[in-house]
GROMACS .gro file of C-alpha atoms in nm:
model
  440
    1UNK     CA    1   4.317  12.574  13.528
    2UNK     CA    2   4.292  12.954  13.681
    3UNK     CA    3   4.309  13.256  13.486
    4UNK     CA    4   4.663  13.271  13.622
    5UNK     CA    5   4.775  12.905  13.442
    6UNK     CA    6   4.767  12.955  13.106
    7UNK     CA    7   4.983  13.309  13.160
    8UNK     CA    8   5.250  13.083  13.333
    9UNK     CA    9   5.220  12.827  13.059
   10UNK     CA   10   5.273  13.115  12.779
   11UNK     CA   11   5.518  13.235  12.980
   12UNK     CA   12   5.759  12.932  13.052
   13UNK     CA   13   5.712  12.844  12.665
   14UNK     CA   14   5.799  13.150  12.569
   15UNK     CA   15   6.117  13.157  12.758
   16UNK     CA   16   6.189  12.843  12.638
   17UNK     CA   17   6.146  12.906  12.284
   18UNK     CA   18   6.345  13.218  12.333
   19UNK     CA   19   6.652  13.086  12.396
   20UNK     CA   20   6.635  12.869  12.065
   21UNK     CA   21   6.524  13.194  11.920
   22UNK     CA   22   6.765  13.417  12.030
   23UNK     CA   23   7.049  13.274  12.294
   24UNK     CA   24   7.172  12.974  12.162
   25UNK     CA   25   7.204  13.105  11.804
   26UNK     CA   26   7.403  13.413  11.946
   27UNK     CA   27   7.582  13.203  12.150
   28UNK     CA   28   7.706  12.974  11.853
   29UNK     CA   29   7.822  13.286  11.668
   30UNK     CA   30   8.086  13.379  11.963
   31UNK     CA   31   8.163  12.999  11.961
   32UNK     CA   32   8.296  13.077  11.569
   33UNK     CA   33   8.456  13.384  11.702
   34UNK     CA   34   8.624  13.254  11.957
   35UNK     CA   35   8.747  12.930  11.712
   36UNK     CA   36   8.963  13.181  11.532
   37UNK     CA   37   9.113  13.370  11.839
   38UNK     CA   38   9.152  13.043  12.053
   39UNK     CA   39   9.077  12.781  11.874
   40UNK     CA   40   8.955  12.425  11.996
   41UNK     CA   41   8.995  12.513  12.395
   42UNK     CA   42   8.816  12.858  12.299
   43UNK     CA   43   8.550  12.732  12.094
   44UNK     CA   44   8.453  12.478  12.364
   45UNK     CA   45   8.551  12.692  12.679
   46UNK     CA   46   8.255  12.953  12.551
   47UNK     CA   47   8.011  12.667  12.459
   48UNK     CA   48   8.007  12.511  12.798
   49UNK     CA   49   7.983  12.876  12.918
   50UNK     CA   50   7.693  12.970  12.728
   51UNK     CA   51   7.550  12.613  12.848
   52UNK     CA   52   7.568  12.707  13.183
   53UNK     CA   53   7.431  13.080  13.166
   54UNK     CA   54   7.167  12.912  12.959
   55UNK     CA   55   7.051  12.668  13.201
   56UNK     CA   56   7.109  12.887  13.521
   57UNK     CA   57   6.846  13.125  13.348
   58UNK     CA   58   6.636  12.855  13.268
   59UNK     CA   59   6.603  12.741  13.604
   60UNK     CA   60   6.482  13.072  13.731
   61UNK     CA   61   6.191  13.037  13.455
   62UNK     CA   62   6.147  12.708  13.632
   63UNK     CA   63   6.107  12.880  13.924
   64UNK     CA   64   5.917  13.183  13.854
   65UNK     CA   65   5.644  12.911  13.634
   66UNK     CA   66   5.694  12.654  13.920
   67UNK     CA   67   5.284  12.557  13.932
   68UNK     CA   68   5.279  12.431  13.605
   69UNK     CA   69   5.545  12.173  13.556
   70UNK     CA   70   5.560  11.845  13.689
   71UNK     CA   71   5.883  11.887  13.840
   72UNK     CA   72   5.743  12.027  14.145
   73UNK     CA   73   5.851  12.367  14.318
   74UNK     CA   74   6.188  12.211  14.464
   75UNK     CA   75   6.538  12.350  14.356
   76UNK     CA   76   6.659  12.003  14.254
   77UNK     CA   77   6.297  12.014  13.993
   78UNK     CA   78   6.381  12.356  13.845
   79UNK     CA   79   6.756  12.229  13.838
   80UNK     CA   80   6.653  11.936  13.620
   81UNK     CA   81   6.400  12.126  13.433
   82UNK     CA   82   6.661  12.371  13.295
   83UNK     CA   83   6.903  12.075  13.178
   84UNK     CA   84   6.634  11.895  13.038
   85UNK     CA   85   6.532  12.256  12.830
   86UNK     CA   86   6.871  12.319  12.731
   87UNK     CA   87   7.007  11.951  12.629
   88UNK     CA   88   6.717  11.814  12.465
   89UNK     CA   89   6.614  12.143  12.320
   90UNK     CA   90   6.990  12.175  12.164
   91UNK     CA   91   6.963  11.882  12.027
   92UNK     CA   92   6.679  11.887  11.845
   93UNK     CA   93   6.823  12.266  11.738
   94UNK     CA   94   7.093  12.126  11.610
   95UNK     CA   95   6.887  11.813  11.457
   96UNK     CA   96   6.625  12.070  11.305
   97UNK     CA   97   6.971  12.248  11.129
   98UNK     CA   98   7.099  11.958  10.957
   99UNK     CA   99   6.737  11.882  10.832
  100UNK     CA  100   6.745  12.253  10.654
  101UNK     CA  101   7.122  12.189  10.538
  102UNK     CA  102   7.005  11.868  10.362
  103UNK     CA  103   6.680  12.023  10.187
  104UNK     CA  104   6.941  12.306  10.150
  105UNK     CA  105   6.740  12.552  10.189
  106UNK     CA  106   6.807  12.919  10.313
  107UNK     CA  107   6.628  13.031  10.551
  108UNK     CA  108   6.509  13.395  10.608
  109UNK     CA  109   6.640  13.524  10.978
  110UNK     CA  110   6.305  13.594  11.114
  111UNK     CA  111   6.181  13.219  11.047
  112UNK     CA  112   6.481  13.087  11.167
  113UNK     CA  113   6.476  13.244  11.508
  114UNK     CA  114   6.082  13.091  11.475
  115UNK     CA  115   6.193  12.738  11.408
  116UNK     CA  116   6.500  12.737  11.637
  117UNK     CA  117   6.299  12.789  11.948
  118UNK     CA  118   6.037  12.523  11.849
  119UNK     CA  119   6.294  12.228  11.979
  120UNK     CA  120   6.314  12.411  12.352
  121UNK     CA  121   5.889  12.462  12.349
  122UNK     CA  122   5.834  12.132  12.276
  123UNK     CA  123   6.067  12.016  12.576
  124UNK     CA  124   5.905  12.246  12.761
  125UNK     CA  125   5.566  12.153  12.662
  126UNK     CA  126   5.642  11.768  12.711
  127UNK     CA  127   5.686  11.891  13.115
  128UNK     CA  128   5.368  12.068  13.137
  129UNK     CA  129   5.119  11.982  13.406
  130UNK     CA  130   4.800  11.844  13.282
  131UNK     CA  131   4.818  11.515  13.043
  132UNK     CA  132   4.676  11.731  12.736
  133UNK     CA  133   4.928  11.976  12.702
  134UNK     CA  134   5.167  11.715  12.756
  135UNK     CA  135   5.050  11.470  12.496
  136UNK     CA  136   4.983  11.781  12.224
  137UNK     CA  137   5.392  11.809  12.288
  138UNK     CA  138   5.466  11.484  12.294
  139UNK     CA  139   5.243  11.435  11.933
  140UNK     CA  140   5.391  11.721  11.756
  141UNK     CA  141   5.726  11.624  11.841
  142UNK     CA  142   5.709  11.259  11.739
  143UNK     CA  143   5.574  11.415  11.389
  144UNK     CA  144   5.885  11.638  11.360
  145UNK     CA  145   6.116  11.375  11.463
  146UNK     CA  146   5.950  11.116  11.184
  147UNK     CA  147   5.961  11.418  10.911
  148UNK     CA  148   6.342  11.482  11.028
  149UNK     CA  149   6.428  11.145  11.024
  150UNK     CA  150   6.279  11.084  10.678
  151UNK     CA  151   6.440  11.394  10.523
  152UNK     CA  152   6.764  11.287  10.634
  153UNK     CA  153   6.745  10.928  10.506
  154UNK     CA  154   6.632  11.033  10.176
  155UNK     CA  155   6.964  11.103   9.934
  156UNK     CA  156   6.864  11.482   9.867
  157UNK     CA  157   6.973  11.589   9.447
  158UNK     CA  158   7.275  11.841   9.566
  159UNK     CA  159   7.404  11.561   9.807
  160UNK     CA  160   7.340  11.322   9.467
  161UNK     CA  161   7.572  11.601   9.279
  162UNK     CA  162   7.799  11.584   9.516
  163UNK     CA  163   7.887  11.254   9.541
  164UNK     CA  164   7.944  11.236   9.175
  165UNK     CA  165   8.192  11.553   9.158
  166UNK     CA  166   8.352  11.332   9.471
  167UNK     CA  167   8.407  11.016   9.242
  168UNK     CA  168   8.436  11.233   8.900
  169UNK     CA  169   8.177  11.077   8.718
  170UNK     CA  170   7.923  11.261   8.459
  171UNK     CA  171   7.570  11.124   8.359
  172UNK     CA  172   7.664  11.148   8.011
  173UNK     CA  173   7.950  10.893   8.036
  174UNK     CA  174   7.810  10.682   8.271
  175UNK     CA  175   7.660  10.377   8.078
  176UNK     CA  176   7.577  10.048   8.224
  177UNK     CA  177   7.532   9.682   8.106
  178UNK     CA  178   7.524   9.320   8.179
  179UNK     CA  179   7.767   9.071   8.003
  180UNK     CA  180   7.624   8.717   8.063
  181UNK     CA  181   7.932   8.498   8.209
  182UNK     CA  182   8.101   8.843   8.340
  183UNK     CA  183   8.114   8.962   8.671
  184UNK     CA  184   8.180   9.380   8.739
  185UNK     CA  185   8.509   9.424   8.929
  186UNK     CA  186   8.457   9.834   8.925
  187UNK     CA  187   8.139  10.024   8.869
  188UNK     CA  188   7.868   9.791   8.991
  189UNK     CA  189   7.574   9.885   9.013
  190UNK     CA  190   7.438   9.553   9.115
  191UNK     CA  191   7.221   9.282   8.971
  192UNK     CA  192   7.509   9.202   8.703
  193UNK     CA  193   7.559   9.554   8.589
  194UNK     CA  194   7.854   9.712   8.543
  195UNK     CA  195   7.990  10.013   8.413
  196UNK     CA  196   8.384   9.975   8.436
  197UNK     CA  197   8.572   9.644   8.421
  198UNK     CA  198   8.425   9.288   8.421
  199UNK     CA  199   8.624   8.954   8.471
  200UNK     CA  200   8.460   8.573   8.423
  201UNK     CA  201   8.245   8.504   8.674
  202UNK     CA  202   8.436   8.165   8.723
  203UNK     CA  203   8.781   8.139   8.854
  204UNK     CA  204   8.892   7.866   8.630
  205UNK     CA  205   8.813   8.059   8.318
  206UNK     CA  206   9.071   8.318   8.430
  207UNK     CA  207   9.433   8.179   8.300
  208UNK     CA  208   9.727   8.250   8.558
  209UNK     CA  209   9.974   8.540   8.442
  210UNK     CA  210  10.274   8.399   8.292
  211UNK     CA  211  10.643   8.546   8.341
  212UNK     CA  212  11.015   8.481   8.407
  213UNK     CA  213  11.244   8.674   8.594
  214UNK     CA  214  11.631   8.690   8.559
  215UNK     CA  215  11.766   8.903   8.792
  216UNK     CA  216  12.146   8.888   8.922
  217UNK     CA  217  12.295   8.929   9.255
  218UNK     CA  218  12.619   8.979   9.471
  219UNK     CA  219  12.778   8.578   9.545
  220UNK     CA  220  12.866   8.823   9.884
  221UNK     CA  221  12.547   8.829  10.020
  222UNK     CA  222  12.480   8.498  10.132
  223UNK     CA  223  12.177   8.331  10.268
  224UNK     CA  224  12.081   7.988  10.428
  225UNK     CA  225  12.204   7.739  10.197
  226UNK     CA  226  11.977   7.552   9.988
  227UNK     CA  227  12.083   7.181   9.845
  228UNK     CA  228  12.410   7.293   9.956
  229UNK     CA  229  12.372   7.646   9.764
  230UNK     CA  230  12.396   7.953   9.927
  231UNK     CA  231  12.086   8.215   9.870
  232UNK     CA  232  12.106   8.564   9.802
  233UNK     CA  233  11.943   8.760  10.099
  234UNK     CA  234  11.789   8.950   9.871
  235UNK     CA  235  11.716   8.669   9.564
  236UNK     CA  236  11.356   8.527   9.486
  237UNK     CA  237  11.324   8.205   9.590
  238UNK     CA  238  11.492   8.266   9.936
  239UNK     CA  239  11.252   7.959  10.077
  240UNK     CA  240  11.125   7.678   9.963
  241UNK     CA  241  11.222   7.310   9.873
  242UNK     CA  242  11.481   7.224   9.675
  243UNK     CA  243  11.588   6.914   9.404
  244UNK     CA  244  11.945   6.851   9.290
  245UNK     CA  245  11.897   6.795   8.905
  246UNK     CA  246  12.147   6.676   8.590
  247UNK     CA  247  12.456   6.912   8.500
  248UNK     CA  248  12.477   7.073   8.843
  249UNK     CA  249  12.149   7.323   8.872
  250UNK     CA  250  11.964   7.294   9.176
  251UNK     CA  251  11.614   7.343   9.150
  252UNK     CA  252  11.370   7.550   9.413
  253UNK     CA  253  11.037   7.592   9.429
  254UNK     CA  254  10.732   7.714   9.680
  255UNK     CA  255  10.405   7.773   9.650
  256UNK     CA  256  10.426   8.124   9.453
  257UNK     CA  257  10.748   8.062   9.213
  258UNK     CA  258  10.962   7.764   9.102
  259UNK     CA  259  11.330   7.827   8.917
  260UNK     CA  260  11.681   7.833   8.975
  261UNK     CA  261  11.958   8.017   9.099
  262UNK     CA  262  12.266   8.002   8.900
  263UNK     CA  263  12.614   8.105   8.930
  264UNK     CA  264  12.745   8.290   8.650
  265UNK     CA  265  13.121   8.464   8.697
  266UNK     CA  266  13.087   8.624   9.051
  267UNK     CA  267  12.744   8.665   9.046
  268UNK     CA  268  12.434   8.467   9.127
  269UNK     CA  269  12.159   8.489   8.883
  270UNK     CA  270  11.789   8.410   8.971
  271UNK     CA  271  11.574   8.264   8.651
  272UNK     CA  272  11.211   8.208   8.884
  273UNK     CA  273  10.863   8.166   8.746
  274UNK     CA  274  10.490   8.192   8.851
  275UNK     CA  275  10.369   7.846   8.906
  276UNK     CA  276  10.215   7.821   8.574
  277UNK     CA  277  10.529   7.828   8.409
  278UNK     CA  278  10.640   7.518   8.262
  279UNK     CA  279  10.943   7.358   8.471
  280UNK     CA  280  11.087   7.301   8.112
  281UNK     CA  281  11.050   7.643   7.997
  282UNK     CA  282  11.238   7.772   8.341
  283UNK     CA  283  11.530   7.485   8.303
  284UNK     CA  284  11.567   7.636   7.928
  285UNK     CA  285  11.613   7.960   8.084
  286UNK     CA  286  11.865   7.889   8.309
  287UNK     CA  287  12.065   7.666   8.103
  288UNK     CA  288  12.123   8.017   7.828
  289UNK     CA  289  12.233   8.231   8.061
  290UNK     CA  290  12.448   8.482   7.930
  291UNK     CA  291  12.494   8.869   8.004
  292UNK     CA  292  12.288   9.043   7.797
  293UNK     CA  293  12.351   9.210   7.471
  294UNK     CA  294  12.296   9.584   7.376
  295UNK     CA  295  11.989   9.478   7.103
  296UNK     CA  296  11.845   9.253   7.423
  297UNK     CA  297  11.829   9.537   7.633
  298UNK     CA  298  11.633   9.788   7.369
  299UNK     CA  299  11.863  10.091   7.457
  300UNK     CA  300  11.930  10.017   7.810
  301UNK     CA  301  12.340  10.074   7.946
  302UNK     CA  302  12.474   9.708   7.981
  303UNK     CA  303  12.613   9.817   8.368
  304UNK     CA  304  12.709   9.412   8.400
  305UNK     CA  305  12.428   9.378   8.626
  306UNK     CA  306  12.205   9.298   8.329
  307UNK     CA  307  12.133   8.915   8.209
  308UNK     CA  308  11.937   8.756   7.934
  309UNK     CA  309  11.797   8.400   7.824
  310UNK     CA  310  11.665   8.219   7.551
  311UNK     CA  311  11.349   8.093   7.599
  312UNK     CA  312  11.106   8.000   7.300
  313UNK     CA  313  10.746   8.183   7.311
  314UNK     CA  314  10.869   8.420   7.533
  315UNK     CA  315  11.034   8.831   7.467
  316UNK     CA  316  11.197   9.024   7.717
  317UNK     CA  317  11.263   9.345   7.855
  318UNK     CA  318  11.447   9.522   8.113
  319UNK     CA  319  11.287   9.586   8.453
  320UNK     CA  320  11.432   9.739   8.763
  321UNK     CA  321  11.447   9.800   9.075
  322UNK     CA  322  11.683   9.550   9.067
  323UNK     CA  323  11.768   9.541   8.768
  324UNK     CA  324  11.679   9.276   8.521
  325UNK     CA  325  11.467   9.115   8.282
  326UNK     CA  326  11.166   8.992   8.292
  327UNK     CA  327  10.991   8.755   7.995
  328UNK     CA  328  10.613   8.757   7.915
  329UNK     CA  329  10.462   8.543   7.577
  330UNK     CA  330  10.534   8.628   7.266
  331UNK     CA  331  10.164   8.557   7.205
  332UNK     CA  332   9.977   8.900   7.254
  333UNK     CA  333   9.643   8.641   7.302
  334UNK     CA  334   9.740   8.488   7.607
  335UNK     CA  335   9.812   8.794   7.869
  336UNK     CA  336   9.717   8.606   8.150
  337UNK     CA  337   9.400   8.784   8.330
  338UNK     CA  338   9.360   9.085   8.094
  339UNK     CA  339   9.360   8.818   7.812
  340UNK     CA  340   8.997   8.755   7.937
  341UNK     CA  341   8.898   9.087   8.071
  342UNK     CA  342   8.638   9.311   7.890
  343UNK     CA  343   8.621   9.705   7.958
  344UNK     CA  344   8.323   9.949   7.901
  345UNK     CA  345   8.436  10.290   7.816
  346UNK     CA  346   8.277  10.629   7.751
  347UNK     CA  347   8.404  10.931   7.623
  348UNK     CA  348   8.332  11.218   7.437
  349UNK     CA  349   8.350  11.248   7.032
  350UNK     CA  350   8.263  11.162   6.713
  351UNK     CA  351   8.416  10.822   6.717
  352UNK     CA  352   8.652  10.855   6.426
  353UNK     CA  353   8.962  10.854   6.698
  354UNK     CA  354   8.944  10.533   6.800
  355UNK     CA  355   9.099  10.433   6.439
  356UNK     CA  356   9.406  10.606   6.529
  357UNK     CA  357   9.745  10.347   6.574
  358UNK     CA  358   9.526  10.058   6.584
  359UNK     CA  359   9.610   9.723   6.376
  360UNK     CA  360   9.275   9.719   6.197
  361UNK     CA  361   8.974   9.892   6.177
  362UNK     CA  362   8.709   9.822   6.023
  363UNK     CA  363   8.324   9.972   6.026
  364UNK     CA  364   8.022   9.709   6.085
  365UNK     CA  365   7.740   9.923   6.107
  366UNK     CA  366   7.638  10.252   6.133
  367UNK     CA  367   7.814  10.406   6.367
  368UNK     CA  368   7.960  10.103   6.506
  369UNK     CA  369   8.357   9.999   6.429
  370UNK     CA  370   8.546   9.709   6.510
  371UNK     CA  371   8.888   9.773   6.652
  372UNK     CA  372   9.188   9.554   6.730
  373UNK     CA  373   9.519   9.645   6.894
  374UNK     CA  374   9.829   9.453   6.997
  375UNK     CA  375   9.687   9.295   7.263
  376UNK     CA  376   9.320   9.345   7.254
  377UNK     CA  377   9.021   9.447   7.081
  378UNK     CA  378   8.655   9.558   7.112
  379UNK     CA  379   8.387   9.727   6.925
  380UNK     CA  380   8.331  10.129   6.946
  381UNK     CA  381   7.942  10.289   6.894
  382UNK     CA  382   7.885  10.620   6.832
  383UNK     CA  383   7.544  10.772   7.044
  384UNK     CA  384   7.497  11.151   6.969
  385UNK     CA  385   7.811  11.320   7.145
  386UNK     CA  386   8.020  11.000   7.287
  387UNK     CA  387   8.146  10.704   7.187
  388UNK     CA  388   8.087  10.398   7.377
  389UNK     CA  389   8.363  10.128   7.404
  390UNK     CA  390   8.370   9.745   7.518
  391UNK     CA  391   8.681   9.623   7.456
  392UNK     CA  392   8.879   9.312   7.590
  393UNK     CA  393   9.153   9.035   7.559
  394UNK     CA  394   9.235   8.910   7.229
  395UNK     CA  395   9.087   8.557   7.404
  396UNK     CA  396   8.741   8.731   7.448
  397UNK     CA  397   8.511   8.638   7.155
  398UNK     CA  398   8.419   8.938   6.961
  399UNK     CA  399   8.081   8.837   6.934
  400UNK     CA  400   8.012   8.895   7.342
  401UNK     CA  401   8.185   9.229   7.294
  402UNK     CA  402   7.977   9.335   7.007
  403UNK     CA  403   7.669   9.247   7.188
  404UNK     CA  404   7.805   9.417   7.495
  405UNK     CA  405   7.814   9.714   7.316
  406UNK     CA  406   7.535   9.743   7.161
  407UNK     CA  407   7.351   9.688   7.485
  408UNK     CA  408   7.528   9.923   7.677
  409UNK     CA  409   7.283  10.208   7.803
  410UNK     CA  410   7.309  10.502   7.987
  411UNK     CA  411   7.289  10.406   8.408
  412UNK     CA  412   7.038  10.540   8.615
  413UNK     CA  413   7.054  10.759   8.914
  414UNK     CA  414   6.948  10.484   9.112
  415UNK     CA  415   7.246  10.235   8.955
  416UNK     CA  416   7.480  10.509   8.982
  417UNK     CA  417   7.399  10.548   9.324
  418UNK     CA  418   7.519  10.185   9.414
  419UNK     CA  419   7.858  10.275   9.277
  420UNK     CA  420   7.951  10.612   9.391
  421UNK     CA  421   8.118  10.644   9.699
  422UNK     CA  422   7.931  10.823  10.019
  423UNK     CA  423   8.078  11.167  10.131
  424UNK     CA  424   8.249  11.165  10.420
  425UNK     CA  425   8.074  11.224  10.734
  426UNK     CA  426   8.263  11.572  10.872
  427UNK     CA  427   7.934  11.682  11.107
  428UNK     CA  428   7.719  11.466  11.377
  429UNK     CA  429   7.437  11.555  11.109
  430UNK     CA  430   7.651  11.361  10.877
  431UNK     CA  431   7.713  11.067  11.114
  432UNK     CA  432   7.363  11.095  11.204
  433UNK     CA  433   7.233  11.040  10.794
  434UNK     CA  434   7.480  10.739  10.749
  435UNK     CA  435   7.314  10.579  11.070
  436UNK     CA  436   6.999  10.619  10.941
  437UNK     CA  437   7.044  10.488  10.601
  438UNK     CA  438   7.304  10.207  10.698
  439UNK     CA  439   6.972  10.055  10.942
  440UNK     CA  440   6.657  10.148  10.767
   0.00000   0.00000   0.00000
């Protein structure tokens, strides 16, 4: 190489570097400017100006430093040079940015012209004559572009933070354990752990919900006829089968509900049922029709819409919209799922609140208080400034909920991690860090 070559190959570096340095960073700022004059068609009209100035000057570095790059001394060379510079470099500009975002650190102005022109160098560099320039480029830049790719991969502490504030979760009520026979249906941090709600991990240990509906409806709006009686447009059981049955009912069914439609006065009134209703219990129901008295509807304004049955083991009360009533188990122990379900809980105090309108309470240990409500119960620990709950369905044995609790422990960053949900992805730096950690 003359005396001559290695001012050329300052030179055309330099220039490179500069407009990482200096141009592109300028150019960006009148890119923001122009965003709130213009918007959109601004913002991009004087990026793909800037592009072009960018690489028009390029090419006449090209030109002037024409002996050392392996594009040759044609127009077409320096042409493809300067797009080569200015894409490539911008990219790993922009790439180099969303590294310093994630670190989150600030950067003074003087080092960040420094490290914005490195990108366009190493392009530069990469198209030098001579294979050892070339492969000092090409080294250096696979380096940066394994240290970029494993800073953005990583899950940085303020992206950690952020995440959290996203999902509203706090280290100090975040607990975690493992109920053997449970499954976590919220909060799972995997491996069995769970920090929310858990369900049986078999299906047939969860009992079907049980219920009865009477709701009534115009005889005006009439349906396909079913046994030879019309259907409500508007009624459960609209579809199904049908079976004529002893003193006049007609009884439907599907696969989701089973019951009766009954004509009471000028209305027709629908008793239906789950499928794990007895047919008995539903055939009771229907039978006792009658509109429904002022102590059956707890309060409500008897508007003659409104009817009631008797049927034993079951309460109701009014629902709406429509309006009716719908009948659950007297039994507070069989709820159908929740009866089964089990609950972790954390929350700040001394514990002493969770005695508060309960049935019974009743202390078992320091610190640690047995609790039982209408429909479920659980055990409460006190740990320095909260008090962790597992409670579940009055079916759940109170011994798995006392051991639940007692094993309960705080979850780790890595467990949370599992759980909380990813930010979403508003920058290509963003896109770019979910790509990365959704492959490797």
């Amino acid at each position: 190489m003359t005396n001559a070559k290695p001012v050329l190959v300052g030179s055309q570096l330099a220039a490179a570097g500069a407009v990482g340095a200096v141009v592109v960073p300028a150019v960006s700022r009148v890119m923001l400017v122009a965003a709130f004059g213009g918007g959109a068609p601004a913002f991009w009209g004087v990026g793909l100006a800037g592009a072009v100035a960018v690489a028009t000057g390029l090419a006449v570095v090209a030109r002037a430093t024409r002996d050392v790059t392996v594009l040759g001394s044609t127009v077409a060379g320096h042409v493809l040079w300067a797009v080569l510079v200015t894409g490539l470099g911008t990219a790993g500009w922009a790439l180099g940015w969303s590294v310093l975002e994630t670190i989150g650190y600030a950067v003074h102005p003087v080092w960040a012209s420094v490290l914005g022109g490195i990108p366009y160098a190493l392009i530069a560099g990469l198209l030098l004559r001579g294979w050892r320039l070339s492969l000092a480029a090409c080294g250096l830049t696979v380096v940066l572009l394994a240290a970029a790719g494993m800073v953005l991969h990583r899950e940085w502490p303020a992206e950690f933070e952020q995440r959290m504030q996203l999902a509203g979760v706090h280290r100090e009520t975040s607990y975690a354990v493992s109920i053997p026979g449970y499954t976590p249906t919220d909060h799972d941090y995997g491996d069995g752990l769970g920090g929310g709600g858990f369900r049986p991990a078999g299906s047939g240990a969860v009992p079907p919900d049980l219920f009865i509906t009477v709701v009534a409806h115009d005889v005006l709006h009439q349906g396909e006829a079913m046994c030879g009686q019309p259907t409500a447009l508007d009624a459960r059981l609209a579809w199904g089968a049908c079976t004529r049955e002893a003193g006049g009912l007609i009884y439907r069914h599907n696969e989701v509900e089973h019951g009766y439609q009954v004509t009471v006065g000028h209305r027709y009134v629908t008793v239906a049922g789950d499928a794990a209703v007895e047919h008995a219990a539903l055939r009771a129901a229907a039978l006792s029709l009658h509109p429904a008295t002022a102590a059956e509807l707890g309060g409500h304004e008897q508007t003659g819409e409104y009817f009631a049955a008797r049927i034993p083991g079951f309460a109701g009360q009014v629902i709406g919209i429509p309006p009716g009533m719908q009948y659950e188990p007297v039994d507070r122990a069989y709820r159908g799922p929740s009866s089964v379900a089990v609950r972790l809980s954390v929350s700040y105090g001394d514990g002493r609140s969770v005695c508060v309108r309960v049935a019974e309470c009743r202390t078992e240990g320091p610190g640690l208080r047995y609790v039982r409500r209408e429909d479920h119960h659980g055990y409460a620990m006190s740990r320095g400034e909260v008090v962790v709950q597992v409670v579940g369905g009055l079916r759940v044995d109170p011994a798995v909920l006392r051991k639940a609790v007692g094993e309960a422990r705080p979850a780790t960053d890595e467990e949370l991690g599992r759980a909380l949900p990813q930010l979403p992805a508003r920058t290509v730096g963003d896109r770019l860090r979910s790509w990365l950690r959704d492959r490797f």
